[in-house]
Coordinates of C-alpha atoms in Angstrom, one line a residue:
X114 CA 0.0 0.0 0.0
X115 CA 1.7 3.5 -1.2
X116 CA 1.9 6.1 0.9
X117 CA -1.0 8.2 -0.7
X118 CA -3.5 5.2 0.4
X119 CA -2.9 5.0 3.6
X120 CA -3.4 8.7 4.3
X121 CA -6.9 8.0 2.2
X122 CA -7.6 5.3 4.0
X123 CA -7.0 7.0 7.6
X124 CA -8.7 10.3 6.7
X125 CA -11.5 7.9 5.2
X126 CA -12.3 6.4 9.0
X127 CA -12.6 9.8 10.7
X128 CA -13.0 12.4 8.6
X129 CA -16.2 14.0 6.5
X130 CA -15.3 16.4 4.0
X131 CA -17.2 19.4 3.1
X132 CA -19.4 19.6 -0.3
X133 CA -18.7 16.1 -0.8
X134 CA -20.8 13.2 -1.2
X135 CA -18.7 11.2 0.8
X136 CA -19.7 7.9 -1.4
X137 CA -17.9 9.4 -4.4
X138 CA -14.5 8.2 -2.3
X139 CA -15.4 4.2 -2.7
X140 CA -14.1 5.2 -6.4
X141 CA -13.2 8.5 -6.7
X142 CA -9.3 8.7 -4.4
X143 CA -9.0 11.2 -2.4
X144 CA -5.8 13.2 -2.6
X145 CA -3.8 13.4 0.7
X146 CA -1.4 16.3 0.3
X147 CA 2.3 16.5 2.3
X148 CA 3.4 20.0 1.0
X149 CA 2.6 23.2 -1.3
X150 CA 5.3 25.6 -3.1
X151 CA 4.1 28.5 -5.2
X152 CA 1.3 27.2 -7.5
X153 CA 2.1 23.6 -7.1
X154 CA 0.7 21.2 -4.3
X155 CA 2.8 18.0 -4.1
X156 CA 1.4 14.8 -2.2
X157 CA 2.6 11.8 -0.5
X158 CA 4.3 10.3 -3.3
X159 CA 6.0 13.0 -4.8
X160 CA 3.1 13.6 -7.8
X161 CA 2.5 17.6 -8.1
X162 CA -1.0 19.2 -8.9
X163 CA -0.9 22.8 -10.2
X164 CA -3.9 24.2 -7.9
X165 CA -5.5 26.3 -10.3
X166 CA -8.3 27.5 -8.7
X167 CA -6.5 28.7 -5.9
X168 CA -7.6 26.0 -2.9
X169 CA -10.9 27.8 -3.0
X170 CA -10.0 30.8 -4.0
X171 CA -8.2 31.7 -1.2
X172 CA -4.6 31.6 -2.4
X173 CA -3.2 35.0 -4.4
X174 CA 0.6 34.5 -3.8
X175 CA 1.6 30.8 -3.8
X176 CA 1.9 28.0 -1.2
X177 CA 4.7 28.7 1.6
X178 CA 5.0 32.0 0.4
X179 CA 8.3 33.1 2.4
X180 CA 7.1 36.3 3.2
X181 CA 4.1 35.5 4.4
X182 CA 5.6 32.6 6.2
X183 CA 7.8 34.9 8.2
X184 CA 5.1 37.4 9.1
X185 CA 3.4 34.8 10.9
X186 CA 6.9 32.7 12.4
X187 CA 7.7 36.3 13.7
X188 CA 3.8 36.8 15.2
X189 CA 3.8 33.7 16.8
X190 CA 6.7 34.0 19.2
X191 CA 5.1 37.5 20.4
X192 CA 0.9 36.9 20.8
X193 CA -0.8 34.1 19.3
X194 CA -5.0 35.4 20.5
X195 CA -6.0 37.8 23.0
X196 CA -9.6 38.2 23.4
X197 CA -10.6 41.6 21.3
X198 CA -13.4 42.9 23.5
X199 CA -12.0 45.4 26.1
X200 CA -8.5 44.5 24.4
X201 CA -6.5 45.0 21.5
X202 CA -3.4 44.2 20.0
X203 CA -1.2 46.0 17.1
X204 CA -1.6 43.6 14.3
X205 CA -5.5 43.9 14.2
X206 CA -5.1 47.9 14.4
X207 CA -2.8 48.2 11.6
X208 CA -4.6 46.5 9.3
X209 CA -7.5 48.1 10.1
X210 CA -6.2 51.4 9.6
X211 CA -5.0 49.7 6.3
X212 CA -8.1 48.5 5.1
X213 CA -9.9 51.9 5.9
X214 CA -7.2 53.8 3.4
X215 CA -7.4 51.6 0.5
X216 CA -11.3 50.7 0.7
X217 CA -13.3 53.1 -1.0
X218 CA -13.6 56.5 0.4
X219 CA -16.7 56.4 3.5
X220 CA -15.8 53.3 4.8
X221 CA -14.5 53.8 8.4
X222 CA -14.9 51.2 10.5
X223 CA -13.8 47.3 10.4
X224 CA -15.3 44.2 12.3
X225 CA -13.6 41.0 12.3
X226 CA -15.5 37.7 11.8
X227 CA -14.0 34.2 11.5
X228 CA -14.8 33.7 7.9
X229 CA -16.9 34.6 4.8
X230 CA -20.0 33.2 6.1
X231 CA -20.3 35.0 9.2
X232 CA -19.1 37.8 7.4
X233 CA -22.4 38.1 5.8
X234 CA -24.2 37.3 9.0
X235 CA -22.1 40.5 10.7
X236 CA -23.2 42.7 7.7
X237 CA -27.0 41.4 7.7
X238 CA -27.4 41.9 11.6
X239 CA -26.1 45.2 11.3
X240 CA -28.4 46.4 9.0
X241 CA -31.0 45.3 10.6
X242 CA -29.9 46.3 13.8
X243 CA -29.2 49.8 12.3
X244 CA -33.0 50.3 11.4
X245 CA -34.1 49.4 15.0
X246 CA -31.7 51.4 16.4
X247 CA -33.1 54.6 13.6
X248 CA -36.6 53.5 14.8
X249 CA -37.8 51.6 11.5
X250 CA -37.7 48.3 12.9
X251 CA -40.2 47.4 10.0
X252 CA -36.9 47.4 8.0
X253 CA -36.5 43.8 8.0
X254 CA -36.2 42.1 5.2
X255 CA -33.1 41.4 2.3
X256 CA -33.3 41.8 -1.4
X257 CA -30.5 39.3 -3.2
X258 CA -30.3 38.2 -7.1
X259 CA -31.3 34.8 -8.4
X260 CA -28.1 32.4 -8.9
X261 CA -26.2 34.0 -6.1
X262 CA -24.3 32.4 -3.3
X263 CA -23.1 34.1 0.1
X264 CA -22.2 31.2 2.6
X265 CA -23.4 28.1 4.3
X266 CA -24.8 29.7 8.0
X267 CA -28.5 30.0 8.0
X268 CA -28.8 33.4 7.3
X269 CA -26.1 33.6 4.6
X270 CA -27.9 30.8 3.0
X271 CA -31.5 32.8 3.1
X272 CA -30.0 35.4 0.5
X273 CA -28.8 32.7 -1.8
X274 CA -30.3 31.1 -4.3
X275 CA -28.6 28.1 -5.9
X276 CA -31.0 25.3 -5.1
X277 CA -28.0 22.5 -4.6
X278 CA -27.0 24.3 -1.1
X279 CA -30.4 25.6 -0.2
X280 CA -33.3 23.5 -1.0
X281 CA -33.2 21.2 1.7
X282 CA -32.6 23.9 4.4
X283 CA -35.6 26.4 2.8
X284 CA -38.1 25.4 5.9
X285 CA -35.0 27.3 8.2
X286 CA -34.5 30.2 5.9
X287 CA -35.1 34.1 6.0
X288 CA -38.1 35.2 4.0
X289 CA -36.0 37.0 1.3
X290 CA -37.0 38.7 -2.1
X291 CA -35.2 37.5 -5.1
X292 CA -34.9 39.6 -7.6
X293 CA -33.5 38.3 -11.2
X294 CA -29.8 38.6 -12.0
X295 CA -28.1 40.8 -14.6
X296 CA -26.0 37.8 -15.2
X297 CA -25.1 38.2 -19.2
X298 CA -25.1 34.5 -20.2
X299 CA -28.4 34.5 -21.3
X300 CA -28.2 38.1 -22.9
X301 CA -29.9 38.1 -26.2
X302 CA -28.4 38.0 -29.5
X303 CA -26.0 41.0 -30.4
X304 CA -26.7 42.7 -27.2
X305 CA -23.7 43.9 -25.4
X306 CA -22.6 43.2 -21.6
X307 CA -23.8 46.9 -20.3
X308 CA -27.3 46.8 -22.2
X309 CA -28.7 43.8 -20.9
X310 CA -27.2 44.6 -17.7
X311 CA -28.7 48.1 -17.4
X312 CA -32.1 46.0 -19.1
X313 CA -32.1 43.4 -16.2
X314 CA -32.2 46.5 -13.2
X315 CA -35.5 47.7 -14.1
X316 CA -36.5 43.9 -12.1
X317 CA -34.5 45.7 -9.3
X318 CA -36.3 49.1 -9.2
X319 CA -39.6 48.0 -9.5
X320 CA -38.8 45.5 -6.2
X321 CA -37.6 48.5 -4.4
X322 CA -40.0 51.0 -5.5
X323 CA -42.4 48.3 -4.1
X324 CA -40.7 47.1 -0.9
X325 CA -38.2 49.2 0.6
X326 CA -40.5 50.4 3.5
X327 CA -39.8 47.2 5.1
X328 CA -36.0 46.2 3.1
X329 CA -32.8 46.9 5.2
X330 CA -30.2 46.0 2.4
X331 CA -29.6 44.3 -1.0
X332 CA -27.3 42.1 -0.9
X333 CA -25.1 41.5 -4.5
X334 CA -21.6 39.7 -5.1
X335 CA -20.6 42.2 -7.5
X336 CA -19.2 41.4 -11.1
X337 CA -19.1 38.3 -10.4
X338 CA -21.9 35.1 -9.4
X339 CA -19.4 32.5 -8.0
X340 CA -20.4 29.3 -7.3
X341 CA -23.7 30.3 -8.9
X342 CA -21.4 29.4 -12.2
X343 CA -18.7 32.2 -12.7
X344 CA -21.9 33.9 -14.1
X345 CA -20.6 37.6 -15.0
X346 CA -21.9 41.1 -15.5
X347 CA -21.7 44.7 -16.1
X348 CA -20.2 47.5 -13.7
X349 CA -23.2 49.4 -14.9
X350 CA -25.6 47.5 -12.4
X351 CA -23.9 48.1 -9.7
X352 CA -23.9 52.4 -10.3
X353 CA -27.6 51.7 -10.8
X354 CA -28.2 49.9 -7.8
X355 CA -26.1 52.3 -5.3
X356 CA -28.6 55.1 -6.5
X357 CA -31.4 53.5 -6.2
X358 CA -30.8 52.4 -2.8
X359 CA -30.2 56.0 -2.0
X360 CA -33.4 57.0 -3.4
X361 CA -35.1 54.2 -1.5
X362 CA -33.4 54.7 1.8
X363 CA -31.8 50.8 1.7
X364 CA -28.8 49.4 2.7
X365 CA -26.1 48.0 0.0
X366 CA -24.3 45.1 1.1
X367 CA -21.1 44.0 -1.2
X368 CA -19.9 40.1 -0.6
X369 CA -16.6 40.8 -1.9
X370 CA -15.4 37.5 -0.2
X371 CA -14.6 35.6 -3.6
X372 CA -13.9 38.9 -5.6
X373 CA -12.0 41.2 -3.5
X374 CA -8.2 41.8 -3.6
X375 CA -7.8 41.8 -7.1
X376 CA -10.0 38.9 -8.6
X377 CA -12.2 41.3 -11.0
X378 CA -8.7 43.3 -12.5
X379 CA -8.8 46.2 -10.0
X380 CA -8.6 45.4 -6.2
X381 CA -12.3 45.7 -5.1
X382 CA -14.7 45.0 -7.9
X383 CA -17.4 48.3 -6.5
X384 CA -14.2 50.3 -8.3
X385 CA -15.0 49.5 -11.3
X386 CA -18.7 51.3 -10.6
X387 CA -17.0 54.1 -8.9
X388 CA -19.2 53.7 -5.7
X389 CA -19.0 52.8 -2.0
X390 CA -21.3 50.2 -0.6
X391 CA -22.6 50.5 3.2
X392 CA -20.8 47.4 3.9
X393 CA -17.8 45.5 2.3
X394 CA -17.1 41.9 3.0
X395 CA -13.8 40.3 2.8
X396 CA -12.2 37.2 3.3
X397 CA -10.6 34.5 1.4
X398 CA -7.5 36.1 -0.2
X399 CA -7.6 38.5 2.7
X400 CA -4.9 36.4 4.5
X401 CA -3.1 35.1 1.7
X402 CA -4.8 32.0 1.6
X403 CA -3.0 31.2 5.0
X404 CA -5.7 31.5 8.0
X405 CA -9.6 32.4 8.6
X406 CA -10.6 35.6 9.1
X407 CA -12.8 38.1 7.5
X408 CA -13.7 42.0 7.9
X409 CA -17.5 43.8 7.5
X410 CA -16.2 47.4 6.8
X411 CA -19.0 49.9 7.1
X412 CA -19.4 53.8 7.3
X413 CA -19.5 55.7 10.2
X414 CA -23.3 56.5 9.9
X415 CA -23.6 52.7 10.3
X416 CA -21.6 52.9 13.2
X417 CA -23.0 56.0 15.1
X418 CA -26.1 54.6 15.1
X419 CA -25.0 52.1 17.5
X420 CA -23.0 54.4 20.0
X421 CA -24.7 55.2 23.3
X422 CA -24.9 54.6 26.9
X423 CA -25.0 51.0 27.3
X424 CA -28.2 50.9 28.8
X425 CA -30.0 51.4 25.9
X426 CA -29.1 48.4 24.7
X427 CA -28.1 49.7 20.8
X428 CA -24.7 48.1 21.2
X429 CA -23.6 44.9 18.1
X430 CA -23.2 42.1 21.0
X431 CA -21.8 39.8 18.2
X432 CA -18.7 38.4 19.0
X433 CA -16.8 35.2 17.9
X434 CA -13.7 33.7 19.8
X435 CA -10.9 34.8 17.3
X436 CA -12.4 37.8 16.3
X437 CA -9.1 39.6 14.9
X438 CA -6.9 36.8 15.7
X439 CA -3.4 38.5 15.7
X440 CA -1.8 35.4 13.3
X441 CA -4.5 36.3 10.7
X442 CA -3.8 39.5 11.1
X443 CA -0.3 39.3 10.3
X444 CA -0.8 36.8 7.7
X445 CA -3.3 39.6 6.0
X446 CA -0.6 42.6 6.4
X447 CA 2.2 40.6 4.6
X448 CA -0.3 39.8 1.7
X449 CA -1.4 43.8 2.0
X450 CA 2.8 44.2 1.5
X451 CA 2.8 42.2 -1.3
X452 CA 0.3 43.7 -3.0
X453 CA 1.6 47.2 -2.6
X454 CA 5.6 46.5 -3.3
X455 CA 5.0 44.1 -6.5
X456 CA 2.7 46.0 -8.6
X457 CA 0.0 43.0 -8.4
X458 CA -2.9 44.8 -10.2
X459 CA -0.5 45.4 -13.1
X460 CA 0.9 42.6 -13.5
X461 CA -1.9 40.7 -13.6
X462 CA -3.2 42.3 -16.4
X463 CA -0.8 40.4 -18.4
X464 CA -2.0 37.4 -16.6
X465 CA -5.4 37.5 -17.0
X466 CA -4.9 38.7 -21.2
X467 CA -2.5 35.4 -21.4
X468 CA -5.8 33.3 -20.3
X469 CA -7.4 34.9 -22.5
X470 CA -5.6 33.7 -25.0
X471 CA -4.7 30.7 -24.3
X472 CA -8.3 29.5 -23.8
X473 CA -9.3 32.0 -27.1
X474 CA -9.8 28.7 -29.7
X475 CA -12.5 27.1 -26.9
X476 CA -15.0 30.0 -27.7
X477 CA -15.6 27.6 -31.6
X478 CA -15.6 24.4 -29.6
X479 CA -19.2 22.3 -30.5
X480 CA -19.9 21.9 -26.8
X481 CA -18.8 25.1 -25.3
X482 CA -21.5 27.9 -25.0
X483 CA -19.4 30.7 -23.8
X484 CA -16.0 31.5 -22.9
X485 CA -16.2 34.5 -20.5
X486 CA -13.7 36.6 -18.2
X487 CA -13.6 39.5 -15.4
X488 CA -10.2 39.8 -14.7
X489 CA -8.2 37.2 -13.4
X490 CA -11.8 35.0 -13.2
X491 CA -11.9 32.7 -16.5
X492 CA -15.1 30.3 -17.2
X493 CA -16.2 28.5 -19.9
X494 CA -19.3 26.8 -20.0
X495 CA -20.1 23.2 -21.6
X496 CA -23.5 22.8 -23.2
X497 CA -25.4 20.2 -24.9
X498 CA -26.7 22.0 -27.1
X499 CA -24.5 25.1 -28.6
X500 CA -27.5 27.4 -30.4
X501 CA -29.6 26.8 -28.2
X502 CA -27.5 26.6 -25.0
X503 CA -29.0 24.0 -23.6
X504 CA -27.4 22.3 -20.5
X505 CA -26.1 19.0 -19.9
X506 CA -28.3 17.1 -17.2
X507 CA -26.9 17.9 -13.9
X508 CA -26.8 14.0 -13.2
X509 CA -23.9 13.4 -15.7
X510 CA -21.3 15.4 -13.9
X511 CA -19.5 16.2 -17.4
X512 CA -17.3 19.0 -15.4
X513 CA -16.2 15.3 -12.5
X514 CA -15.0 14.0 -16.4
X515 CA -12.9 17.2 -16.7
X516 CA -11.5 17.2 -12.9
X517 CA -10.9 13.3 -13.0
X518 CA -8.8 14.3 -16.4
X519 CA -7.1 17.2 -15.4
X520 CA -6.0 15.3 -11.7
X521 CA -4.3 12.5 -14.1
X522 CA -2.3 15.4 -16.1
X523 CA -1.5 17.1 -12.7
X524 CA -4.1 20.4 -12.3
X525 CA -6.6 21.0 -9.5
X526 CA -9.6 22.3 -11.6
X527 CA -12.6 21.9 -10.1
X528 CA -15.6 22.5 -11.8
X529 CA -19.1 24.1 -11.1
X530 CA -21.5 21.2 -12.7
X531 CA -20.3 21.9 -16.3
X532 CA -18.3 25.5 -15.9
X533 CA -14.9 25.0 -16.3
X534 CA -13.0 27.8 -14.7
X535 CA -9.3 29.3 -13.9
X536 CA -8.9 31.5 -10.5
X537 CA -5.3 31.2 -10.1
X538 CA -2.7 32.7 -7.7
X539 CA -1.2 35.1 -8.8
X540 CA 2.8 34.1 -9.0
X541 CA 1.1 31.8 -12.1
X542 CA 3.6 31.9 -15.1
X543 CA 2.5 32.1 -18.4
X544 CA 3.8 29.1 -19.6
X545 CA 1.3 27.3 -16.6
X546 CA -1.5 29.2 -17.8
X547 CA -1.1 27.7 -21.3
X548 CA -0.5 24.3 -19.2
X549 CA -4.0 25.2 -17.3
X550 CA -5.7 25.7 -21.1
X551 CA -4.1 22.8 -22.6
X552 CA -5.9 19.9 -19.7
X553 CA -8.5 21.8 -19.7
X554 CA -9.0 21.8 -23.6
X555 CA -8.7 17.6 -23.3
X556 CA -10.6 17.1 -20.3
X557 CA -13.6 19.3 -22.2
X558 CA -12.8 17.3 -25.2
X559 CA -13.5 13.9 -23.5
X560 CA -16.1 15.3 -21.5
X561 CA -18.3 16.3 -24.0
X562 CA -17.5 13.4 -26.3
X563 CA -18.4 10.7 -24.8
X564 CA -21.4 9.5 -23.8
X565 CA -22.8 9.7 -20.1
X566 CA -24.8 6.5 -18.6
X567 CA -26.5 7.9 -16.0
X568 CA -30.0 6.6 -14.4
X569 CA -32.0 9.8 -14.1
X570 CA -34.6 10.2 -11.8
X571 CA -37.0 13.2 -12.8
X572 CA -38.2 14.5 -9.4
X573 CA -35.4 15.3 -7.4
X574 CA -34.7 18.9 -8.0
X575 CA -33.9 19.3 -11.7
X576 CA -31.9 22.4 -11.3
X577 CA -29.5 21.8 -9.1
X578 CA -25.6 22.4 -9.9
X579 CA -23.5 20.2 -9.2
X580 CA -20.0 21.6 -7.5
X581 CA -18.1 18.6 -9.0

């Protein structure tokens, strides 16, 4: 037995792994991994994967990064936690005070959560909190697009809306208005990214116009529909939407946890609209890819509306154990370094044109739909139908066919059901990028070509998508 298989088969006995259908394993191995460099991952027998989507999009500058590494070795020997209520420590206020400056202008104030999810329950409970404290406590309700993800928690899941993770929860879910997205896929014939988008809002004012007495916030993951299907769209929505919400009196929530820190080309995608949201949530690449932690960064007319005498009880009592762990934090300041002395938003425009590139002949291919890109966020889409763009049936798992290849040529790519898609770190080469297009080229090849025994049943929630 190698050395790979018994790692499986020990993790197998105890462990059960997250969006996974732990059955898969009896054929599918599981890959036990000893050590990471740069944009490789290496495990127990020496066989390298280039992890090209980033270990869930977390990653930005490579496995063991030595700089990051020694921000933490040097963090550790001096505080490891300290609790953050009453207490502080410099770590947590200097990247505060960093995030403030290079956020856009009106956002003031951070507060530290574990990880995106509770992220997004930090930013919902303020807003809501925020109308009680104003005395509209009517203001209770959350307006989010269709096809959009924002975490697993309860709450998180409410202003979602991709069936697979919340159809079997719904009877524990937020009432929540869903409102449809200006996701461009399905834009008609000859219509450009902006038109449709700007087309699609008029969905958006009309639910506000309608419902904002009793909305605290929209909720949007801007440019951007992650595991909704890399499903993209036009700045243009997003200038829309912070006006309207300003003529409606609503709060505007961006779940920058997947896109921040330079995933969309610039380092926060609301840039790209010129506008600042009432609350900004990061996480992910926040760290580096290195440890949990994530930051709700509001305005300071959020955050006056909480400041009184404690007796009357306006104060956020939300709290988690390593709220602004001081490791995290030093592990997010080295990353903020990096960023600044390497010219990462630059150089990645190279990058993410290289991709384009590379991937450029897949846009002719019978099976793929659409080949489509924000920035250093690259999906294609494979269809059964090309004209028409009809989908594969979910039950297939054509994109499993394209990770099951792409593992035997040594990539992590990981599909969403049948979306193919690159989010890379950023210390890829060009040369891997055209490594990246080349597997993924054969794996969509074999995927599509061959035909898919499945046993199909017809009533168990047809539009599901399956993460792969």
């Amino acid at each position: 037995m190698g050395l790979n298989n018994q790692w499986m088969q020990r993790d197998l006995a105890v462990l059960w792994h997250p969006c996974t259908q732990m059955k898969d394993h009896e054929k599918l191995p599981l890959i036990p991994i000893k050590r990471g460099e740069g944009v490789w991952l290496e495990d127990f027998e020496g066989k390298r994967y280039l992890d090209a989507v980033s270990s869930w999009w977390v990653n930005v500058f490579g496995h063991a990064n030595p700089r990051i590494n020694q921000r933490i070795k040097d963090q550790v020997d001096q505080l490891e936690h300290v609790i953050l209520a009453g207490f502080s420590h410099q770590p947590v206020i200097e990247l505060s005070e960093r995030l403030v400056k290079m956020t856009p202008e009106g956002l003031t104030r951070c507060f530290y959560a574990d990880n995106g999810s509770s992220c997004i329950e930090v930013a919902m409970k303020m807003s809501f909190h925020y109308w009680i404290n104003r005395g509209q406590p009517d203001k209770k309700r959350f307006v989010t697009l269709s096809n959009s993800y924002h975490g697993e928690t309860i709450a998180a899941m409410s202003v979602g809306d991709v069936p697979l993770f919340t159809e079997t929860y719904k009877a524990l879910l937020l009432d929540t208005i869903k409102v449809p997205s200006p996701d461009c896929y399905h834009r008609p014939e000859g219509m450009g990214w902006e038109e449709h988008s700007r087309n699609l809002f008029a969905a958006m004012e009309q639910t506000l116009a309608e419902h904002h007495e009793t909305v605290a916030a929209v909720i949007v993951e801007p440019l951007i529909q992650g595991a909704g299907g890399m499903r993209m769209y036009h700045p243009v929505y997003l200038k829309l939407l912070r006006e309207a919400c300003d003529r409606y009196g609503v709060h505007l929530i961006h779940d920058e946890i997947a896109v921040g820190f330079g995933r969309t080309g610039t380092m926060f995608a609301c840039e790209q609209a010129g506008i600042t949201p009432d609350f900004l949530c990061l996480s992910k690449a926040l760290t580096g890819g290195y440890l949990p932690l994530a930051a709700c960064v509001t305005t300071d007319e959020v955050y006056s509306a909480f400041y009184d005498d404690y007796p009357t009880l306006r104060a956020f009592l939300h709290s988690h154990s390593y709220t602004g762990n001081p490791l995290a934090c030093a592990a997010a300041l080295a990353t903020l370094d990096i960023f600044e002395e390497d010219n990462v938003i630059e150089n990645n425009k190279a990058l993410a044109q290289r991709m384009a590139s590379a991937t450029a002949h897949l846009a002719d291919h019978p099976n793929v739909a659409e080949v489509r890109q924000t920035g250093m966020v690259l999906a294609i889409e494979m269809v059964k139908d090309k004209a028409s763009k009809t989908a594969y049936p979910w039950q297939e798992r054509r994109g499993l066919t394209v990770f099951q290849h792409a593992l035997e040529r040594g990539a992590l790519l990981r599909p969403l059901g049948s979306v193919v898609y690159f989010l890379p770190p950023y210390v890829i080469t060009p040369e891997q990028i055209d490594f990246l297009a080349e597997v993924a080229s054969e794996g969509i090849d074999i995927a599509t070509r061959d035909k898919v025994s499945v046993a199909v049943p017809k009533d168990f929630h047809p539009g599901f998508r399956d993460p792969g």
